[in-house]
Amino acid sequence: MYADLLHALPNVFAFANFAAVIIGVIAGIVVGAMPGLSATMAISVLVPFTFGLEPLVALGLMAGIYNGAMYGGAIPAVLLRIPGTPAAVATTFDGYPMAQKGKGGLALQVAVVSSSLGGIASAFALMLLAPPLSKVTLLFGPSEVFWVAVFGLASIIFLLGGNPVKGLISACFGVFVSVVGSDPIYGNDRFTFGQLEMLDGIHIVILLVGLYALPPVIDLLETPLKTGVNSSNLGTEPIWKALPRMKYWKTWIRGSLIGIWIGILPGAGGSMAAFMSYNEARRSSKTPDTWGEGEPEGVAAAEVANNADTASALIPALTLGIPGTAVAAVMLGGLLVHGLQPGPMLFRENPDVVFGFMWQFLFGAILLVLLGGSLATNSFARLLNLPRPLLGSVIIVLMLIGVYSIHGRMFDVYLMLGFGAIGWVMDKLKFPLPPVVLGLILGGFAEENLRLALRIGRGDPAVLFQNTTSLILVALTIAVIVGPSLKKRFLDGRKTAE
């Protein structure tokens, strides 16, 4: 099982594949350091430009950006009390007070070391857990795969938090988009509205760029602020001299385990991991009163957990097609762009690519401390001085070029802008976006396997419930749907009793 993992290692050291990881890490740190930008948006913009690249080059860029952006969010969080990414909110609690005391450089060094260790732990979890899980899922037939898709949709809808009705609406919208185009069996047109450009369906990149990349740019242009950074708050001590004084091993191990666990859960994300790790570390501290006033261990707890969430979120994504985070959902789109269908067959048909991708995650995390430790000083801090209108305009131009290059037609650009408007409205109305992407990815997947199962069963729906695996998946789906409401009733009952 792990022989393929070792066999894929030499491919990663090819110049183009390894260089892609380096470039991705640097680009990710830059993106994360820009308030309002995120790894999700960066990868969404990147995907259209990877069409002509080899799969490992494209995936290496994505892995590097993901690792780099999760740390990069700590830079404005420490210096400006503005989290560069949502997962960096907990980093502001102690990082910014450290910067006010003239220890901003130390805070960034603690953050980059913690981020690197969290990413390394997450990459090892992906390597160890994904292959055996993929072996189990190879035993699934069409009916089981259909229920896996339904379970994935239910998980992202009802475990995402917030309003499950809004999550359901978002998922249904994604499923609707997945059925646009020609019927895969009979060839009939479905919801094309007479547009020949829609006969092949809506390309996932158009949806990703529109939903995830355009709304944050609109928000940037709505608030054209120019922020300044006090460079005197940054230390200049080399990372290798500061490293021996960082004795936070218990916090790093605890935070890594929390981040890995949260990453595997659909819809949880790095923000939850960072908050849980921070709270547990503070609860276990001998001096909890100093937390929030510039405690370096608080920065370590937050950063190690939100980076341990990265690769572990891809465990259910690669093996079951169920992304644990929004970034994982976008990465699934990147896999599909290169003809790689997430799921158990991915490990059988493309072992060198998928296992090489895992190695790239590991090396990206290692490179993070080497590149981030030396680059995340005044040079990256000065990037925060860029006017937001200029930054937003550059990103929009890149988006337009990338989407137009898919098929070389303006119709795709108009479609992307339409999805961008929909995404902006959904964001303002607090509709979650990951269910839309998952609905698009799993919608066609579920339809294909449902129809195949029914053809095998000669139209009898009972074929969907004829084995133990299907029944277990049905039970899990029901538990995911009714679990949150039962939990809420139980908690409300306890409050009333008290």
CSV table of C-alpha atoms in Angstrom, one decimal, residues 97-265:
chain,number,residue,atom,x,y,z
A,97,PRO,CA,0.1,42.6,21.9
A,98,MET,CA,3.6,41.2,21.3
A,99,ALA,CA,4.1,43.6,18.3
A,100,GLN,CA,3.0,46.5,20.5
A,101,LYS,CA,5.7,45.5,23.0
A,102,GLY,CA,8.3,45.5,20.2
A,103,LYS,CA,8.3,41.7,19.8
A,104,GLY,CA,6.6,41.5,16.4
A,105,GLY,CA,9.6,39.7,14.9
A,106,LEU,CA,9.5,37.1,17.7
A,107,ALA,CA,5.8,36.6,17.2
A,108,LEU,CA,6.3,36.0,13.4
A,109,GLN,CA,9.1,33.6,14.1
A,110,VAL,CA,6.9,31.6,16.5
A,111,ALA,CA,4.1,31.7,14.0
A,112,VAL,CA,6.2,30.4,11.1
A,113,VAL,CA,7.8,27.6,13.1
A,114,SER,CA,4.4,26.6,14.5
A,115,SER,CA,2.8,26.7,11.0
A,116,SER,CA,5.6,24.6,9.6
A,117,LEU,CA,5.3,21.9,12.3
A,118,GLY,CA,1.5,21.9,11.9
A,119,GLY,CA,1.8,21.5,8.2
A,120,ILE,CA,4.3,18.6,8.5
A,121,ALA,CA,2.0,16.8,11.0
A,122,SER,CA,-0.9,17.3,8.6
A,123,ALA,CA,1.0,16.0,5.6
A,124,PHE,CA,2.1,12.8,7.5
A,125,ALA,CA,-1.6,12.3,8.6
A,126,LEU,CA,-2.6,12.5,4.9
A,127,MET,CA,0.1,10.0,3.9
A,128,LEU,CA,-0.8,7.5,6.6
A,129,LEU,CA,-4.6,7.7,6.6
A,130,ALA,CA,-5.6,8.3,3.0
A,131,PRO,CA,-4.1,5.1,1.4
A,132,PRO,CA,-5.9,2.6,3.7
A,133,LEU,CA,-9.1,4.5,3.5
A,134,SER,CA,-8.9,4.4,-0.3
A,135,LYS,CA,-8.4,0.6,-0.2
A,136,VAL,CA,-11.7,0.3,1.8
A,137,THR,CA,-13.6,2.5,-0.6
A,138,LEU,CA,-12.5,0.4,-3.6
A,139,LEU,CA,-15.0,-2.2,-2.4
A,140,PHE,CA,-17.9,0.2,-3.0
A,141,GLY,CA,-20.3,-0.4,-5.9
A,142,PRO,CA,-22.6,2.2,-7.6
A,143,SER,CA,-25.2,2.2,-4.8
A,144,GLU,CA,-22.6,2.7,-2.1
A,145,VAL,CA,-20.9,5.4,-4.1
A,146,PHE,CA,-24.2,7.2,-4.5
A,147,TRP,CA,-24.8,7.1,-0.8
A,148,VAL,CA,-21.3,8.4,-0.2
A,149,ALA,CA,-22.1,11.4,-2.4
A,150,VAL,CA,-25.4,12.0,-0.5
A,151,PHE,CA,-23.6,11.7,2.8
A,152,GLY,CA,-21.0,14.2,1.6
A,153,LEU,CA,-23.7,16.7,0.7
A,154,ALA,CA,-25.5,16.2,4.0
A,155,SER,CA,-22.3,16.6,5.9
A,156,ILE,CA,-21.3,19.9,4.3
A,157,ILE,CA,-24.9,21.2,4.7
A,158,PHE,CA,-25.6,20.3,8.3
A,159,LEU,CA,-22.2,20.3,9.9
A,160,LEU,CA,-21.0,23.6,8.3
A,161,GLY,CA,-22.7,25.6,11.1
A,162,GLY,CA,-25.1,28.5,10.8
A,163,ASN,CA,-28.4,28.0,9.1
A,164,PRO,CA,-28.8,24.4,7.6
A,165,VAL,CA,-31.6,25.7,5.3
A,166,LYS,CA,-29.2,28.1,3.7
A,167,GLY,CA,-26.7,25.3,3.4
A,168,LEU,CA,-29.4,23.1,1.7
A,169,ILE,CA,-30.3,25.9,-0.7
A,170,SER,CA,-26.6,26.4,-1.6
A,171,ALA,CA,-26.1,22.7,-2.2
A,172,CYS,CA,-29.2,22.5,-4.4
A,173,PHE,CA,-27.9,25.3,-6.4
A,174,GLY,CA,-24.7,23.5,-7.0
A,175,VAL,CA,-26.5,20.3,-7.9
A,176,PHE,CA,-28.7,22.3,-10.4
A,177,VAL,CA,-25.5,23.7,-12.0
A,178,SER,CA,-24.1,20.1,-12.3
A,179,VAL,CA,-27.1,19.0,-14.5
A,180,VAL,CA,-26.8,21.8,-17.0
A,181,GLY,CA,-25.8,20.6,-20.4
A,182,SER,CA,-26.4,17.4,-22.3
A,183,ASP,CA,-27.8,14.3,-20.6
A,184,PRO,CA,-24.9,11.8,-20.2
A,185,ILE,CA,-27.0,8.9,-21.3
A,186,TYR,CA,-29.7,10.1,-23.7
A,187,GLY,CA,-28.0,13.3,-24.9
A,188,ASN,CA,-31.0,15.5,-24.3
A,189,ASP,CA,-30.4,19.2,-23.6
A,190,ARG,CA,-31.0,20.2,-20.0
A,191,PHE,CA,-31.3,23.9,-18.9
A,192,THR,CA,-29.2,25.2,-21.7
A,193,PHE,CA,-31.8,27.9,-22.6
A,194,GLY,CA,-30.8,27.6,-26.3
A,195,GLN,CA,-27.2,28.5,-25.7
A,196,LEU,CA,-24.8,26.2,-27.6
A,197,GLU,CA,-22.0,27.2,-25.2
A,198,MET,CA,-23.8,25.4,-22.4
A,199,LEU,CA,-24.2,22.0,-24.1
A,200,ASP,CA,-21.0,20.7,-22.5
A,201,GLY,CA,-22.1,22.0,-19.1
A,202,ILE,CA,-20.7,24.7,-16.9
A,203,HIS,CA,-17.0,24.4,-16.4
A,204,ILE,CA,-16.1,24.1,-12.7
A,205,VAL,CA,-13.3,26.7,-13.0
A,206,ILE,CA,-15.9,29.3,-14.1
A,207,LEU,CA,-17.9,28.6,-11.0
A,208,LEU,CA,-14.9,28.6,-8.7
A,209,VAL,CA,-13.5,31.9,-9.9
A,210,GLY,CA,-16.9,33.6,-9.9
A,211,LEU,CA,-18.0,32.4,-6.4
A,212,TYR,CA,-14.7,32.5,-4.6
A,213,ALA,CA,-12.4,35.0,-6.2
A,214,LEU,CA,-14.7,37.8,-7.3
A,215,PRO,CA,-16.6,38.6,-4.0
A,216,PRO,CA,-13.5,39.3,-2.0
A,217,VAL,CA,-12.2,41.5,-4.7
A,218,ILE,CA,-15.5,43.5,-4.7
A,219,ASP,CA,-15.1,43.9,-0.9
A,220,LEU,CA,-11.5,45.1,-1.4
A,221,LEU,CA,-12.7,47.8,-3.8
A,222,GLU,CA,-15.6,48.8,-1.5
A,223,THR,CA,-13.1,49.6,1.3
A,224,PRO,CA,-10.1,51.3,-0.5
A,225,LEU,CA,-7.9,51.6,2.5
A,226,LYS,CA,-4.1,51.9,2.5
A,227,THR,CA,-2.6,50.5,5.7
A,228,GLY,CA,0.9,51.3,7.1
A,229,VAL,CA,3.2,49.1,9.0
A,230,ASN,CA,5.6,50.1,11.7
A,231,SER,CA,8.7,48.3,10.6
A,232,SER,CA,10.4,49.0,14.0
A,233,ASN,CA,8.2,46.4,15.5
A,234,LEU,CA,10.0,43.6,13.6
A,235,GLY,CA,13.0,41.8,15.0
A,236,THR,CA,16.0,40.9,12.8
A,237,GLU,CA,17.3,37.8,14.8
A,238,PRO,CA,17.8,34.8,12.4
A,239,ILE,CA,15.2,32.1,12.9
A,240,TRP,CA,17.8,29.4,13.8
A,241,LYS,CA,18.9,31.5,16.8
A,242,ALA,CA,15.4,32.0,18.0
A,243,LEU,CA,14.4,28.4,17.5
A,244,PRO,CA,16.1,26.8,20.6
A,245,ARG,CA,14.2,29.2,22.9
A,246,MET,CA,10.8,28.0,21.5
A,247,LYS,CA,9.9,25.2,24.0
A,248,TYR,CA,6.2,24.7,23.1
A,249,TRP,CA,6.3,21.0,22.3
A,250,LYS,CA,3.2,20.1,24.3
A,251,THR,CA,1.3,22.9,22.6
A,252,TRP,CA,2.6,21.9,19.2
A,253,ILE,CA,1.6,18.2,19.6
A,254,ARG,CA,-1.8,19.0,21.1
A,255,GLY,CA,-2.5,21.7,18.5
A,256,SER,CA,-1.5,19.3,15.6
A,257,LEU,CA,-3.8,16.6,16.8
A,258,ILE,CA,-6.7,19.1,17.2
A,259,GLY,CA,-6.0,20.5,13.7
A,260,ILE,CA,-5.8,17.1,12.0
A,261,TRP,CA,-9.1,16.0,13.7
A,262,ILE,CA,-10.9,19.2,12.7
A,263,GLY,CA,-9.5,19.0,9.2
A,264,ILE,CA,-11.0,15.6,8.6
A,265,LEU,CA,-14.5,16.8,9.8
